[in-house]
Coordinates of C-alpha atoms and ligand atoms in Angstrom, one line a residue:
X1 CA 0.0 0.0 0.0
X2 CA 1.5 3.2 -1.0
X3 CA 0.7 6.2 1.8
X4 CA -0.4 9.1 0.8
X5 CA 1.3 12.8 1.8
X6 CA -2.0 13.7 2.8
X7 CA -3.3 12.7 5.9
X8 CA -6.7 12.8 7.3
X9 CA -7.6 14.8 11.0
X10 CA -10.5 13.1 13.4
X11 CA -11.7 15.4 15.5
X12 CA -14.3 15.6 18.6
X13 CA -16.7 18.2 19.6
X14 CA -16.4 16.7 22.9
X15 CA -13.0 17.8 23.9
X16 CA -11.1 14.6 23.2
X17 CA -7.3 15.2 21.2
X18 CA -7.7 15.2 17.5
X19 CA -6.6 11.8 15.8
X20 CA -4.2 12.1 12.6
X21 CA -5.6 9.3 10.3
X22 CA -3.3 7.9 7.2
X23 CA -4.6 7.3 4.4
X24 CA -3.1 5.2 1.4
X25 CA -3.1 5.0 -2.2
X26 CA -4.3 2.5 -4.8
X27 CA -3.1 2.1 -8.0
X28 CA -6.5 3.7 -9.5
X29 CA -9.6 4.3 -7.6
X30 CA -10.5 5.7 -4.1
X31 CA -8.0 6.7 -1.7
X32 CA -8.6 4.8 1.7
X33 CA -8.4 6.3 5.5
X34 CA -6.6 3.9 8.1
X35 CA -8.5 3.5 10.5
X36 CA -7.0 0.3 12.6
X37 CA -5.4 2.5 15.6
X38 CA -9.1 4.5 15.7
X39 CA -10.3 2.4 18.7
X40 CA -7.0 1.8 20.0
X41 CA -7.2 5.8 20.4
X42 CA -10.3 6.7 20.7
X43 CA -12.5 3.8 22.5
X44 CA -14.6 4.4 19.5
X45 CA -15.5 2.4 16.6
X46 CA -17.0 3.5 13.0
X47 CA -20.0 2.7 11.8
X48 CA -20.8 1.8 8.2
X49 CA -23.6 -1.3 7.9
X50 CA -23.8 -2.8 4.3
X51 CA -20.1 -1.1 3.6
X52 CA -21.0 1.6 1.8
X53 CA -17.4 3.8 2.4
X54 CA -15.5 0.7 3.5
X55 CA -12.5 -1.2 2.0
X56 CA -12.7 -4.6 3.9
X57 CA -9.3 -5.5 2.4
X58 CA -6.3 -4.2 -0.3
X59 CA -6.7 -6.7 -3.4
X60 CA -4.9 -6.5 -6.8
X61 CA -7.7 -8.6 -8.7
X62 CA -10.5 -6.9 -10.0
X63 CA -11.1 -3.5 -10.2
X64 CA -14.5 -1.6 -10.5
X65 CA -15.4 2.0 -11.9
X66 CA -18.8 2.0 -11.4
X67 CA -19.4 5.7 -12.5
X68 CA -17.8 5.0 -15.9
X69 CA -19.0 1.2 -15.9
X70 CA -15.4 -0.3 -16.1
X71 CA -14.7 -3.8 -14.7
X72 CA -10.8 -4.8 -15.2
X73 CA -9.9 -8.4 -14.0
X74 CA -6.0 -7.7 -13.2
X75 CA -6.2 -4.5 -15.3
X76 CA -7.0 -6.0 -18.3
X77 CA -11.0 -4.6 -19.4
X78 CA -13.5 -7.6 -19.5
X79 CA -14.5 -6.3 -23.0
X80 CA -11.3 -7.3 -24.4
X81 CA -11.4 -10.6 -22.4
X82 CA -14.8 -11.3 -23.5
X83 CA -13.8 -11.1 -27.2
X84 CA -10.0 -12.4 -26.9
X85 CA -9.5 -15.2 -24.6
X86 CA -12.1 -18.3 -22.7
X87 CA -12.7 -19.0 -19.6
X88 CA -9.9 -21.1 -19.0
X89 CA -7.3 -17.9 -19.6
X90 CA -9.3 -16.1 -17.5
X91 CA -8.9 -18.7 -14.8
X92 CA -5.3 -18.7 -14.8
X93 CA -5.6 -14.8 -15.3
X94 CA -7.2 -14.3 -11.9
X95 CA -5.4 -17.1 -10.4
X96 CA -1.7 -16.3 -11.4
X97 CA -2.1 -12.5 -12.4
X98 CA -1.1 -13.1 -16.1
X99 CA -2.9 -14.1 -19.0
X100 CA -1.1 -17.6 -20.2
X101 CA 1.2 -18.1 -23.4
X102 CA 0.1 -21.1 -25.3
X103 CA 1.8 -23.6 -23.4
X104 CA 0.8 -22.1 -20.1
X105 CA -2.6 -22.5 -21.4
X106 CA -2.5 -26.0 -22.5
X107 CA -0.9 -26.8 -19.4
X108 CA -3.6 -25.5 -17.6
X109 CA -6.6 -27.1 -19.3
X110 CA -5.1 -30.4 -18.9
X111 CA -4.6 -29.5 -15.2
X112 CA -8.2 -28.9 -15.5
X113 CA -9.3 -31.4 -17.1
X114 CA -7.4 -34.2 -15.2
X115 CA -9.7 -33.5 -12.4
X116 CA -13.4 -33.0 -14.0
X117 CA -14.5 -36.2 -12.2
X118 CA -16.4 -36.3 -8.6
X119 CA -15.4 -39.0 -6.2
X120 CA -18.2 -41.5 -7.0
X121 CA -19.3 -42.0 -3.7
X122 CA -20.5 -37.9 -3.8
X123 CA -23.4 -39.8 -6.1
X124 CA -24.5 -41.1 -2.7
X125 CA -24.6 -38.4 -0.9
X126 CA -26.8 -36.4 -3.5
X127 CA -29.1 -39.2 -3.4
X128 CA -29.8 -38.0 0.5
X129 CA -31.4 -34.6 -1.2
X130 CA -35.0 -34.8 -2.3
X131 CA -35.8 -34.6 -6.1
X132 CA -37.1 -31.1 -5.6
X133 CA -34.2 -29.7 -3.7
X134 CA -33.2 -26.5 -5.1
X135 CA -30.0 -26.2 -7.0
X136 CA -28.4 -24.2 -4.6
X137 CA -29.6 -26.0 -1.7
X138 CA -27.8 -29.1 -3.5
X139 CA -24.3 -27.1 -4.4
X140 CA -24.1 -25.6 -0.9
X141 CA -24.0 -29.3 0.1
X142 CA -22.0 -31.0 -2.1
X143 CA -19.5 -28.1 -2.5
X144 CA -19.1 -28.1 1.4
X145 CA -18.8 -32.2 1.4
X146 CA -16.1 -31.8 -1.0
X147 CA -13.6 -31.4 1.9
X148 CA -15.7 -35.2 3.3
X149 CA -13.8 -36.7 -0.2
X150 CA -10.6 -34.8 -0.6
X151 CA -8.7 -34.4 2.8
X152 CA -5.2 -34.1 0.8
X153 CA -6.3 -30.8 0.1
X154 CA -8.1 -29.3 3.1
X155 CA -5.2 -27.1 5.0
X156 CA -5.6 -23.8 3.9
X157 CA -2.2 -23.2 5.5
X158 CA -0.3 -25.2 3.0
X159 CA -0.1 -23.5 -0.3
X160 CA 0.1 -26.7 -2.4
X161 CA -3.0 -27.8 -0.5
X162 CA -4.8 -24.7 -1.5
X163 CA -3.7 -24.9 -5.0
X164 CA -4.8 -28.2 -5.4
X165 CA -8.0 -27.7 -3.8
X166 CA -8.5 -24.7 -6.4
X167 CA -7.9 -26.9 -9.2
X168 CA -10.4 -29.2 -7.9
X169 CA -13.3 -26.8 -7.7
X170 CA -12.9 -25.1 -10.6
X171 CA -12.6 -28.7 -12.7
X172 CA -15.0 -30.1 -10.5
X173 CA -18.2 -27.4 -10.4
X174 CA -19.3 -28.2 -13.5
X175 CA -19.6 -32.0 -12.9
X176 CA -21.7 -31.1 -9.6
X177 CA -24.3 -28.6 -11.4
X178 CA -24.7 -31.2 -14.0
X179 CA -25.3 -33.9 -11.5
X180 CA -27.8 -32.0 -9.3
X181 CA -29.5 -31.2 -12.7
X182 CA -29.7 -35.0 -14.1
X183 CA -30.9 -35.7 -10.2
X184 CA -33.6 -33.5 -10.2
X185 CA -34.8 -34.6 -13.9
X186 CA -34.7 -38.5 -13.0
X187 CA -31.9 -39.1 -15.5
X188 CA -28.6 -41.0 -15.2
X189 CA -25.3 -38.8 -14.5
X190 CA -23.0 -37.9 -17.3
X191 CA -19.5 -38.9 -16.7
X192 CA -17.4 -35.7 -17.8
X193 CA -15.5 -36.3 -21.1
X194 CA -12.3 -34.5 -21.4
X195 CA -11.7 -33.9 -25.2
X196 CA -14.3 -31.2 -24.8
X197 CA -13.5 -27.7 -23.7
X198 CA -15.1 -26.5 -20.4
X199 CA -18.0 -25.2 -21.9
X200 CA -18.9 -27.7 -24.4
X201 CA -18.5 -30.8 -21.6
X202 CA -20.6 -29.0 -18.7
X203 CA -23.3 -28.6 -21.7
X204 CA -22.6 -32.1 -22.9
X205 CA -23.1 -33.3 -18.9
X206 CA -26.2 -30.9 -18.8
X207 CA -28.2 -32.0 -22.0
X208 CA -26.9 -35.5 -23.4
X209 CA -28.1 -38.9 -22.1
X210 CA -26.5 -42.1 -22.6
X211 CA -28.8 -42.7 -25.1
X212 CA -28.4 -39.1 -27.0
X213 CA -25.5 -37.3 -27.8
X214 CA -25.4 -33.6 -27.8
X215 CA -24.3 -32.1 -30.4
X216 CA -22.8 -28.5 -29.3
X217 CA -24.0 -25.6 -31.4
X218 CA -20.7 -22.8 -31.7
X219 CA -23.4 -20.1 -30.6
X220 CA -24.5 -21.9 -27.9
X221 CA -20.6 -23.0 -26.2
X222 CA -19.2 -19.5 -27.2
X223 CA -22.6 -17.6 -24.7
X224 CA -21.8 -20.1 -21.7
X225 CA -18.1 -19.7 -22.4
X226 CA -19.1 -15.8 -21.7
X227 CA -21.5 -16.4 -19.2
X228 CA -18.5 -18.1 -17.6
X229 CA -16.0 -15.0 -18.4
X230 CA -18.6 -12.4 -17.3
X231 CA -19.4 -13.7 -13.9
X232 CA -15.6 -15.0 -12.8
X233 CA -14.9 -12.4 -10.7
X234 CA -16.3 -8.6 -9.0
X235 CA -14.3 -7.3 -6.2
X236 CA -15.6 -7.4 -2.7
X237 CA -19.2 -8.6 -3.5
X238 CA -21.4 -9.8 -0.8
X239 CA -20.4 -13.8 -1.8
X240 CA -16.5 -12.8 -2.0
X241 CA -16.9 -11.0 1.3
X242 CA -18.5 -14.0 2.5
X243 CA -15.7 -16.2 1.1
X244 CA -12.8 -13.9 2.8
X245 CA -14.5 -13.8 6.0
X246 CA -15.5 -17.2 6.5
X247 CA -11.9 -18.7 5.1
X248 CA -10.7 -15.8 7.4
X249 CA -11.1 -18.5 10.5
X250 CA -8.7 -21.3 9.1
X251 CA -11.4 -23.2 7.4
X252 CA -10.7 -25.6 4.3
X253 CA -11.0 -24.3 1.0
X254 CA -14.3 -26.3 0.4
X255 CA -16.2 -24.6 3.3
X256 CA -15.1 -21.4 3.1
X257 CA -16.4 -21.5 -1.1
X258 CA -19.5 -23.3 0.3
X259 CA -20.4 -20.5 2.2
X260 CA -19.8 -18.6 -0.9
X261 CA -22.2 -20.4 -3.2
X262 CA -24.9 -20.0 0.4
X263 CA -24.7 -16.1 -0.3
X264 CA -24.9 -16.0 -4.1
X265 CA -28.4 -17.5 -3.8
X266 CA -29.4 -14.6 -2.2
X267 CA -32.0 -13.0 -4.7
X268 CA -30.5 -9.3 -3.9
X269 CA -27.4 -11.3 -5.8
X270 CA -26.8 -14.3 -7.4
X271 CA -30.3 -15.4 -7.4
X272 CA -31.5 -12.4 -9.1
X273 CA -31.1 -13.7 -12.7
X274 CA -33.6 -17.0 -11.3
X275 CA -35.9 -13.9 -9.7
X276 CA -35.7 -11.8 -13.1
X277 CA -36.9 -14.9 -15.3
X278 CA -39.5 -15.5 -12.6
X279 CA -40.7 -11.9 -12.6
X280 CA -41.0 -12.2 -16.8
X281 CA -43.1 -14.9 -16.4
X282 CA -44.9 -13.4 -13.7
X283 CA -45.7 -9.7 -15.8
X284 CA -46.2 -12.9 -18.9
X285 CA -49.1 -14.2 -16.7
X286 CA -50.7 -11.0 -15.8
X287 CA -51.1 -10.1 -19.8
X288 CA -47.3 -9.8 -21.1
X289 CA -46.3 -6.7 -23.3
X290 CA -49.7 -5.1 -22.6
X291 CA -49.5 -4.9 -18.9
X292 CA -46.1 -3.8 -18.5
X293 CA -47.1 -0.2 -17.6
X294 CA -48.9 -1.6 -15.1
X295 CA -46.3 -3.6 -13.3
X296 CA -43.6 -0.7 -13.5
X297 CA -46.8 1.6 -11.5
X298 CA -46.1 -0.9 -9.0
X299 CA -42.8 -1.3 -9.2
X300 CA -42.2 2.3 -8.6
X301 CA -44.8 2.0 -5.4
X302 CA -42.2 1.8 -2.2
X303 CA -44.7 0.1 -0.6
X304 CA -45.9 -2.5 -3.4
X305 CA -42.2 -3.9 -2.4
X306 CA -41.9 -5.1 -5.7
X307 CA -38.7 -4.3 -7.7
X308 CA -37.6 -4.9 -11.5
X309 CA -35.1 -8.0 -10.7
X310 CA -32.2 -7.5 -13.0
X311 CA -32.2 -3.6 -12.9
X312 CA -29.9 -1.5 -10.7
X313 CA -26.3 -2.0 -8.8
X314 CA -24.9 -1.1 -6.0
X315 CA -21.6 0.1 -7.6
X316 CA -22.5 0.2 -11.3
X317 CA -24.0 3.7 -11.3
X318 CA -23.8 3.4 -15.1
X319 CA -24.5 0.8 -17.3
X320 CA -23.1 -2.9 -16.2
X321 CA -20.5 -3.2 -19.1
X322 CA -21.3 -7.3 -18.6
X323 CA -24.6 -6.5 -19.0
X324 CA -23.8 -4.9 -22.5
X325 CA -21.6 -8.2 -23.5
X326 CA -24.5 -10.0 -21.9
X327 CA -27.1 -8.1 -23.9
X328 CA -24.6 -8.8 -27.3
X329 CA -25.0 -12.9 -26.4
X330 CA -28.1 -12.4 -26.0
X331 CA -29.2 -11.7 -29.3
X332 CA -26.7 -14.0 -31.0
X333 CA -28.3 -16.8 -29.5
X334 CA -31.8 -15.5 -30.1
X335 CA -30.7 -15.2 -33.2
X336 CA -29.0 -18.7 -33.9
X337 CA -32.0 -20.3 -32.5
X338 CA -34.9 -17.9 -34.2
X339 CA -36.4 -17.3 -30.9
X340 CA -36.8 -13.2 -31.5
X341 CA -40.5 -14.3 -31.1
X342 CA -40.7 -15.9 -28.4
X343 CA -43.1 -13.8 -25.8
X344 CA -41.2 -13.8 -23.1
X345 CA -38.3 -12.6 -24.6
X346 CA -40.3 -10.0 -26.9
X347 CA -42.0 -8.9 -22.8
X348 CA -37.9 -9.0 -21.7
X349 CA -37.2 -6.4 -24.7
X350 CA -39.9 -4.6 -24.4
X351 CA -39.6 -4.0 -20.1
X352 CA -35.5 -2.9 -20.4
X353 CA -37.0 0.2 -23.3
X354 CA -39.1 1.1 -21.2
X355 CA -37.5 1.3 -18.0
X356 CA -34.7 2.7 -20.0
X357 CA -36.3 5.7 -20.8
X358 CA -38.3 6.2 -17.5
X359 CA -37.5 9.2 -15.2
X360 CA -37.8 6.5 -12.2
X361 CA -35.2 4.1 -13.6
X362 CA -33.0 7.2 -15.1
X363 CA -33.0 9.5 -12.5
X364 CA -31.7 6.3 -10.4
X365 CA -29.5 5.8 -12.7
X366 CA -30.8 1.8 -12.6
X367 CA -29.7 0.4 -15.7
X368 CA -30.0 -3.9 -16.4
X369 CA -27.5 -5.6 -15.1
X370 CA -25.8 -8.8 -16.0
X371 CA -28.2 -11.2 -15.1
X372 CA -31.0 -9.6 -17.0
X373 CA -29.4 -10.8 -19.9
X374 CA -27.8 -14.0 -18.4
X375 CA -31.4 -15.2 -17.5
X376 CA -32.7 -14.6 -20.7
X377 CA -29.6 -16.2 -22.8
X378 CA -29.7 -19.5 -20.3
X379 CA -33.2 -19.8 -20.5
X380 CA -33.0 -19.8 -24.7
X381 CA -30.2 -22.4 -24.1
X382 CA -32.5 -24.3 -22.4
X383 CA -31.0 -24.4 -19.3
X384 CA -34.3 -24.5 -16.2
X385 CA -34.4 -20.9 -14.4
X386 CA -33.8 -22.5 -10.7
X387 CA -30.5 -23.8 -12.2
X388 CA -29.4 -20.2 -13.0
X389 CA -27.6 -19.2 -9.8
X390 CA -26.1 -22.9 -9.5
X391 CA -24.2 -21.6 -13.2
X392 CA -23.2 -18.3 -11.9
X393 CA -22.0 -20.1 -8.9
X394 CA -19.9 -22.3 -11.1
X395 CA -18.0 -19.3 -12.8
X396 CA -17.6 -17.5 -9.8
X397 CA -15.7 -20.1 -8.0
X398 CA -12.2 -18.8 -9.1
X399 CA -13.2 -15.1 -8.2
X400 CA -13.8 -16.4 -5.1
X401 CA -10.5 -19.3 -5.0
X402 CA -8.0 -16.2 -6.1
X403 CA -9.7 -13.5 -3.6
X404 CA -9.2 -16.4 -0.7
X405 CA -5.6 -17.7 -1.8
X406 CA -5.1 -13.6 -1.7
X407 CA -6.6 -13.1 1.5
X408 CA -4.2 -16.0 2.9
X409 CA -1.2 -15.0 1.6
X410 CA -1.2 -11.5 2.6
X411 CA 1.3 -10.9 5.7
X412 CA -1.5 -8.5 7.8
X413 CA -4.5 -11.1 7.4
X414 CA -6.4 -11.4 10.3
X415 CA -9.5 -13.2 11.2
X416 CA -12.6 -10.6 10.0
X417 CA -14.2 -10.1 13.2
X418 CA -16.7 -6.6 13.1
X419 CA -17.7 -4.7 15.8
X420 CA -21.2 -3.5 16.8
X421 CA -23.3 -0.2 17.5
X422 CA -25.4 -2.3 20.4
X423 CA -28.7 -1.0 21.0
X424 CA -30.2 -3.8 23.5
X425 CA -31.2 -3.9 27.0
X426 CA -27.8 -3.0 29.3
X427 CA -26.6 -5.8 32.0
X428 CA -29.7 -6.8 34.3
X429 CA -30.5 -9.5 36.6
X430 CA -32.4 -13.2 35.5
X431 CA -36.2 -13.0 37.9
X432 CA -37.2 -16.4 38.7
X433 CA -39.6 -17.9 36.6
X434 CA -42.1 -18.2 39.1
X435 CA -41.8 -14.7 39.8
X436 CA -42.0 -13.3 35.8
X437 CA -45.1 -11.6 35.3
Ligands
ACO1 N1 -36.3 -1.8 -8.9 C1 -36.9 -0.7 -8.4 N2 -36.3 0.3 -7.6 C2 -35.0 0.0 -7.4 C3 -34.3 -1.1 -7.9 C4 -35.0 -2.0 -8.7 N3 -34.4 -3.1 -9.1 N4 -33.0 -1.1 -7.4 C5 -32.9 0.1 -6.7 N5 -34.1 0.7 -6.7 C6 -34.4 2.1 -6.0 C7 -34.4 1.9 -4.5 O1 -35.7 1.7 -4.1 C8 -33.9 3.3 -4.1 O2 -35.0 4.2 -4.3 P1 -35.1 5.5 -3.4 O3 -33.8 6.3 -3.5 O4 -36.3 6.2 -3.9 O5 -35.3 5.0 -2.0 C9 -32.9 3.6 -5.2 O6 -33.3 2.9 -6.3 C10 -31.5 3.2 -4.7 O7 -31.5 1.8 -4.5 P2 -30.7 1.1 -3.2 O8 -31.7 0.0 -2.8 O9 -30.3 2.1 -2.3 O10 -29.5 0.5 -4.0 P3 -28.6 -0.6 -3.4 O11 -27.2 -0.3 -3.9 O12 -28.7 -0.8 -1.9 O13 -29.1 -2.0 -4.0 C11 -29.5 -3.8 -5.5 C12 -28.6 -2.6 -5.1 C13 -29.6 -4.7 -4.3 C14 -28.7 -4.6 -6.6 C15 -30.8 -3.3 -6.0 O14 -30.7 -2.4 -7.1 C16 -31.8 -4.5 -6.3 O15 -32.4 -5.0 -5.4 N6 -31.9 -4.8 -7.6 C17 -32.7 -5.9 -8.0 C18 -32.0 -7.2 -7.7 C19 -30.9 -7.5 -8.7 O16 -31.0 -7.4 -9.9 N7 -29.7 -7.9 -8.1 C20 -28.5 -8.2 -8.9 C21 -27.4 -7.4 -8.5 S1 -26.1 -7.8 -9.6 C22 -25.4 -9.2 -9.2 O17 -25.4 -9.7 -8.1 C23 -24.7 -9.9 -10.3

């Protein structure tokens, strides 16, 4: 962290000495006050629920402009990632810091690749979920058994433990989405087959039976591919937080992205691409294109409590440049599959204009994000909406692997342990029960 020669000055109307604060420069973005001696000094603590002017931790990964709508994963802009390089670069990109030559790249894959399959007792222990479990409900479990099946890789400590381990999960998600899919569809599991790029086997594990091949359509691969790309990594999200701070504690890798995948299902987050698809067919139901300026009359009511799922950020005070990508796909696959008709995706159209132009939405500055689009492209690809969040879980296990191995190897890591404002009832004495009125 470079200092800054500015420094900040605390100080109290109650008479208590001024506190010098330093602050610190990043490479680009926000300058940061030091706060760590504050308490130390002061007996006080700051106050700042939901984060909104704190840095929980120094990273070099990813960096956000959410005023200009920029999204850099190690300073390199997603646009050009999108169009230049797969998922797999872009693993090794967040991972090592570097985009890979050829050979790094090869190497990598085959790293990959060599560890697609799932121990094959795991079967078992999906069978234990009902056949209506949600996705997520599923990957929370079987990502957090991992570390039942793999304890050669469980000490966070140990760097070749954790690099192992991150291997693992990133070969090894797209086995598990596949398999909680086929589980909740009745159908036999698809062993992974390893002469197919990332994208083409998890849609090969998704949508072939051993009775049918599938045949991957170029369109098809290239949008997961960028689904992939587009949701790998985004700073200090709630999920990465979650990840950081539960991995903080010593916990394996397998927990710590467990409790990860818990928070992405949140529909404030991951889950919102699941809720926007729901809402679509929700406004469908109630009449489609015709009763759209209904629903956005009650979407603007604060106390209908409904909101347009898929619109509005809490950094991206601009448009989501993923959601543009996103929005590009989109259209591709519509395209290559002639589905410009469809209803749903002529109500989808038709809602982001109109919001687009609405004083509401623009004087918010609530533009679609990401997973406006990504529900839209999945659900064309046939993939079922609950399994939405289970995908975007999927890609954004090496965000969270690289933010974690970051978080460990950084020489001032501490366990994440916040303070409180308390509000509650001050120390008082237990009455008898007998004697409680
Ligand atoms: N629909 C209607 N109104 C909205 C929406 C929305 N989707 N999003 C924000 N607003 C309104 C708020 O009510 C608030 O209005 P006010 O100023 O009149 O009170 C104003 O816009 C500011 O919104 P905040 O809630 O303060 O914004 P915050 O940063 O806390 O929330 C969030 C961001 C959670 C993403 C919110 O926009 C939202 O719930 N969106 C829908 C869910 C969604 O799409 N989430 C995906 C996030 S992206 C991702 O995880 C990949």
């Amino acid at each position: 962290m470079t200092p800054s020669d500015v420094k900040a000055t605390l100080s109290f109307s109650d008479g208590s000495p001024e506190m010098q604060l330093p602050i610190y420069k990043g490479s680009v973005g926000p300058d940061v006050i030091d706060i760590r001696k504050l308490y130390a000094q002061t007996g006080k603590f700051t106050y700042d629920p939901g984060f909104l002017s704190t840095a929980s931790c120094a990273s070099s990964i990813t960096y956000i402009d959410g005023d200009k709508g920029e999204l850099l994963y190690r300073g390199y802009p997603i646009e050009q990632l999108a169009q230049n390089c797969d998922y797999m670069e872009t693993c090794y990109l967040l991972l090592n810091g570097e985009l890979p030559n050829v050979a790094e790249r090869a190497a990598f894959t085959r790293l990959v690749t060599r560890h697609t399959m799932v121990n094959e007792q795991m079967q078992f222990f999906l069978r234990g979920f009902r056949r209506d479990a949600h996705p997520m409900a599923i990957m929370t479990g079987l990502v957090g058994a991992l570390s039942a099946f793999y304890h050669d890789s469980t000490d966070i400590n140990n760097p070749t433990h954790r690099e192992i381990s991150a291997i693992r999960l990133i070969a090894k998600m797209p086995t598990l989405v596949a398999m909680a899919y086929k589980y909740t569809t009745g159908q036999p599991y698809l062993y992974p087959q390893n002469n197919l790029s990332y994208a083409s086997n998890f849609m090969r594990m998704m949508f072939a039976t051993p009775c049918e091949e599938y045949e991957p359509n170029d369109v098809l691969v290239r949008a997961m591919d960028r689904i992939f790309i587009l949701h790998a990594d985004h700073e200090q999200n709630a999920s990465t937080s979650t990840v950081r701070l539960c991995g903080s504690s010593g916990t394996n890798p397998f927990a710590a992205i467990a409790a990860g995948v818990a928070c992405l299902w949140g529909p404030a987050h991951g889950g919102a691409n699941e809720a926007a698809l729901n809402m679509l067919e929700e406004v469908q139901k109630m009449g489609g294109v015709d009763k759209i300026g209904e629903f956005i009359k009650q979407v603007k009511d604060k106390n209908s409590g409904i909101k347009l799922m898929g619109f509005g950020h809490r950094v991206y005070k601009n448009y989501d440049p993923r959601a543009k990508l996103m929005r590009e796909t989109c259209h591709e696959v519509l395209d290559s599959l002639g589905l410009h008709d469809d209803p749903l995706f002529k109500l989808a159209m038709t809602l982001e204009k109109i919001a687009l132009e609405d004083e509401y939405f623009v004087s918010r500055k609530l533009y679609p994000n990401v997973d406006f689009y990504s529900g839209i492209v999945q659900r064309a690809i046939g993939i079922p909406v609950p399994l939405f969040t289970a995908i975007f879980a999927l890609a954004r296990t090496v965000g969270w692997i690289a933010q974690l191995n970051e978080m460990i190897g950084d020489p001032e890591y501490k366990i994440g342990r916040p303070r409180q404002l308390f509000t509650g009832a001050t120390a008082r004495t237990v009455v008898p029960i007998a004697k409680r009125g």
